Each structure stands twice: as C-alpha cells, then as structure tokens.
Amino acid sequence: MTESEFLAGYDPAAYERPALAVDLVLLGIRAGRLAALLLRRSRQPQAGLWALPGGFVGIAETLDAAAERVLREKAGIGRARLEQLYTFGAVDRDPRMRIVSVAYLGLLPEAAFAEALAGGAGLAAATLVVPWAGEAGGPVSAGTEDGAPLPLAFDHADILALAVKRLRGKLDYTDVGFALLPEHFTLRQLQDVHAAIRGAPLNKSAFRRRMRDRGWIAPTGAREAGTAFRPAELFRFDRSGQF
Amino acid sequence: MTESEFLAGYDPAAYERPALAVDLVLLGIRAGRLAALLLRRSRQPQAGLWALPGGFVGIAETLDAAAERVLREKAGIGRARLEQLYTFGAVDRDPRMRIVSVAYLGLLPEAAFAEALAGGAGLAAATLVVPWAGEAGGPVSAGTEDGAPLPLAFDHADILALAVKRLRGKLDYTDVGFALLPEHFTLRQLQDVHAAIRGAPLNKSAFRRRMRDRGWIAPTGAREAGTAFRPAELFRFDRSGQF
DNA sequence: CTTAGTTATACTCAATGTGAGTAGAAATCG
DNA sequence: CGATTTCTACTCACATTGAGTATAACTAAG
C-alpha cells in the first residue's frame, strides 16, 4: 500500500475532540506599571468578569494565524509582536465544553497600548500585580489604575501570571524590553520599563553600562524635548547587536 | 438568564475542530551524548521513518495526563519528569488530517533511558546533533551511535530541536542537569552532562566552584568504586538549595 | 615495596561584571 | 544669575569567572 492509497482510505472522524482556542495576553506599560488589555464579558458564562481576548482556531488556520486574527478582530490591533506562551488544558477550565487554549503573549509599545484602549473595542487596561509566585506561575491580581480589583474569568489569572513570568525570564537576554517602548527612547525610559517588568528597582549606573556595553542601543544624536530639566539623549534599538 | 440556564441551552457542536495530540521528547544521556527515544513507524503515513512517541488527547483528559499516558503506553516508562514544551500547529504537519500537537519534554536518568530501550517497546536511541540553530529552533540531525542518520517523520525534527534548545536555556538556573543523572554522581559526571547538553565544553574549576557555591549538591561521604585511578567523591542533588 | 600514571581536589591570579556612591554637565525656572 | 533637578561620566570595592598550577589519592606495573 502506498502512502497515497493509505491516505485515500483514512477515516479522520473517530473520537470526540476538545475545542481549540487561542487567548491573547497583550501587555504594555501604563503609568509606569505593567498592564494588560482585557475585555469585559457581556454574555454567559461568567458575564461581567474580565477576560483575555480569544477565539477558536479554524480548521485550516495556523495557531499563529488564529492569534493574529484575534488580535485584529477582538482587540482591534493591526500588528504586534506575538509569541506562543503555553497551552492550557485543564478539563473544567471552561464550563461550556472542553476547550484547550493556546495562550499567546503580545507586547505593545506605550502608544499602541493607549490607542487600542481608545479604539472602542471595549478593551480595558488592567494594572498587574504579580508577586513572585514560584515556578508554575501563581495567580495574579489585576486592578484598575486606582486600585479597584478586576475579577478575571476562567483560568485567565493563571495565564496572565505565566505571561509576566515569561516576560521576566526573557528580559535579560532578549529584546523584549524594547518591544514596549517607542522607536526613540531615553535610557531612563528603558530602565523604567525593565523595572516595571521585574517589579523591582535596578541599579542605575550598572544598568546604563550594561545596555551600552551590549551594543543593543544606538544613539540617535537627538535629545528629549519638553522636559523641565536637562534633557536625556535619545536612543534607538540596534538590532545588529548580538543576542 | 442565569449561568446554569445559559449552559443548559449551549450548543457545543458548531465548527469542525482540529485533532489534538501530545508528542513526547524523551531525552537522556547515552555514551556521553544527548540522545532521544524514538519509535520507528510501521504504518502509513511515513512508514519507516522515526517518530516521537505520541497519542491523541482524550475528551476528558488533561494535557499532562495524556502525556503521562503516552509515556506509559507508548514508551513503557512508568514515571519521568515531564514538562510542556510548545504546541505545534502547522496546517499540513500531518497528511492524514489537521492535528495540533502539544509537545512535552521528558528527562530520563541514564539507567531509566537504557531500561526503556531494552523494554521491548520498539524504542531506539537517536544521538542528537543540534547546531545552535537560532531562535526558532532549527532542524536537528538525529543518528544512531555509529553515525548513520535516522530520518524523522512529520515535523519531529523541529520538535527535537526546540526541546534541546529549551533544555540548554534552563540548564543554568534550574535542576534539569540532575534529572539526567542517577541519585549519586560525581562532579565529573555532572560536568559531562552539562557539556553534553550545551554541546560545548566547560571550565572545570569554575564549574566545580559554581556547583558547590550554589548549594545544589550535598556530599554523600561515599566515593566512586571500580575506577582505575583516584575515585571521586559522590554527591547527591540537594533540593533545599535555592533556585 | 616502590614508582609511574592518572584523575580528583584545592589553590592562585588576572579579567570581567556589578552595586554603590560621587562629581561635574546641561537644561529650566524664578 | 543662581537654585534646582536630572543626565552623564567617573571611581572604588566586591563577586564571579576563565585559566592555569600544585598537591592528594588511588591503581597497576615493575
């Protein structure tokens, strides 16, 4: 039997299958803190709770393509740096039916984050407080800017916590820090982003030295404008630096 | 409408769904090199090629549970340290139908690896040569111990490459190195394992110093037996050391 | 019993990276 | 012009690492 003969007689039916979805953790910096974009659920189940933008994976659609589609359709964002995070498969994570969800992490520069919020897609920004919750990524507390807690739907608190954990882990040896900044930025802004992701302050001179030595940043020659005091030099991300 | 009323009327049918599977990358050390357990495909499609042990996810089965079941049923291994790796969702990755596969990484101590090989489940050991293939985890070349290449089925070369990449990334700050060793081991053995995973040699004194300073290892008081020369001290993994 | 051979273990030393602090430069505002 | 505030460039101590050397411990050969 050749391979094509075999395929002709193959029956793809068989067993009951879990539904497959993608959920997007879209992170940005808001008022100096790490924040995520959430949608308020208007329908049952768990109406009124806050959820990650998500959607089902089409039968002829790549996981990455599904994530990009959800980014456009549910979050109203044209483009973002998306990266697969983890796949959540608890049996009872959704009360409707068995849904396995592939979580994606997306990073938005501050401007894109604000634009998405204003875009009318019903998105809200949740400020994240993520204590260092150990290996598995413990639950996260999400809240509005003034501290009111936002209750999260399904297992989305776990997903958010894991996203922050992943981000923290990649901070030191990849360019994730730059993905949250505009094209031109000051060293102070870069440090603030790193501090927001880590949830802990950094040594200033060591940070500047490290960033410059690694060759990740290139001076633009321009300087910050509109500051009350000495304006800082503007840099841009230099992709030619090694990773 | 309450949540339970809503659920009663919910129709879980709807769209055609991808099939969901798990595939296991079971790694161990063999003759000082990193090796994976593979199964030779006896049936179409891709009969004769070598594949990772895998299976479909049951409708009421967790992803982790499916991985453990495959470990038992397909690889004949009772227990191993399993960890989710990545989910592969290319549309044409399996010619039979759309199959999305959640890959798991499993680490076996040298003895358990050899036992699995002898277990009669039809497993073979593939020595892995994984050049540092960049971010996405390029293809890997798998071969027998004497160098003959083993052609891999589906996208399993990508999965293997990503597994090795993940292992390398976690080597410095987690206990993965110990998962490939017996309970008692010498510093030399530990260094060899690290070298095999990295695919590059290590500085001997710096390595010893680092391992001892981190408090990951505790002396057992015993010494190696049966060596031709000075026997090395035996250590064990000390879980109380911080991570 | 002695000695050569081989590996384990413990040192030293230089180079590099980091935490912390100080001093001068550059801008705005009163 | 001077006060104020931040940016930027220094220095210094300390920890970590790469590299090399010396000594200890054991077996096997003579």
Coordinates of C-alpha atoms (C1' of nucleotides) in Angstrom, one line a residue, chain A residues 184-186 208 219-227 229-235, chain C residues 25-27, chain D residues 7-9:
Chain A
H184 CA 13.2 56.5 20.2
F185 CA 13.6 56.4 23.9
T186 CA 15.9 57.5 26.7
R208 CA 23.3 52.1 31.7
P219 CA 22.4 56.9 19.9
T220 CA 20.2 59.0 17.6
G221 CA 22.0 62.2 18.3
A222 CA 18.7 63.9 19.2
R223 CA 17.6 64.7 22.7
E224 CA 14.4 64.6 24.6
A225 CA 12.2 67.7 24.4
G226 CA 9.8 69.4 26.8
T227 CA 11.5 68.3 30.0
F229 CA 15.4 69.8 33.4
R230 CA 18.3 68.5 31.5
P231 CA 17.0 66.5 28.5
A232 CA 18.3 63.0 28.1
E233 CA 19.8 61.6 24.9
L234 CA 17.5 59.6 22.7
F235 CA 18.5 56.1 21.7
Chain C
dA25 C1' 27.4 68.9 32.8
dA26 C1' 23.1 70.7 31.0
dA27 C1' 18.8 72.3 31.0
Chain D
dC7 C1' 21.7 63.4 33.0
dT8 C1' 26.2 61.5 32.4
dA9 C1' 30.7 60.1 33.4

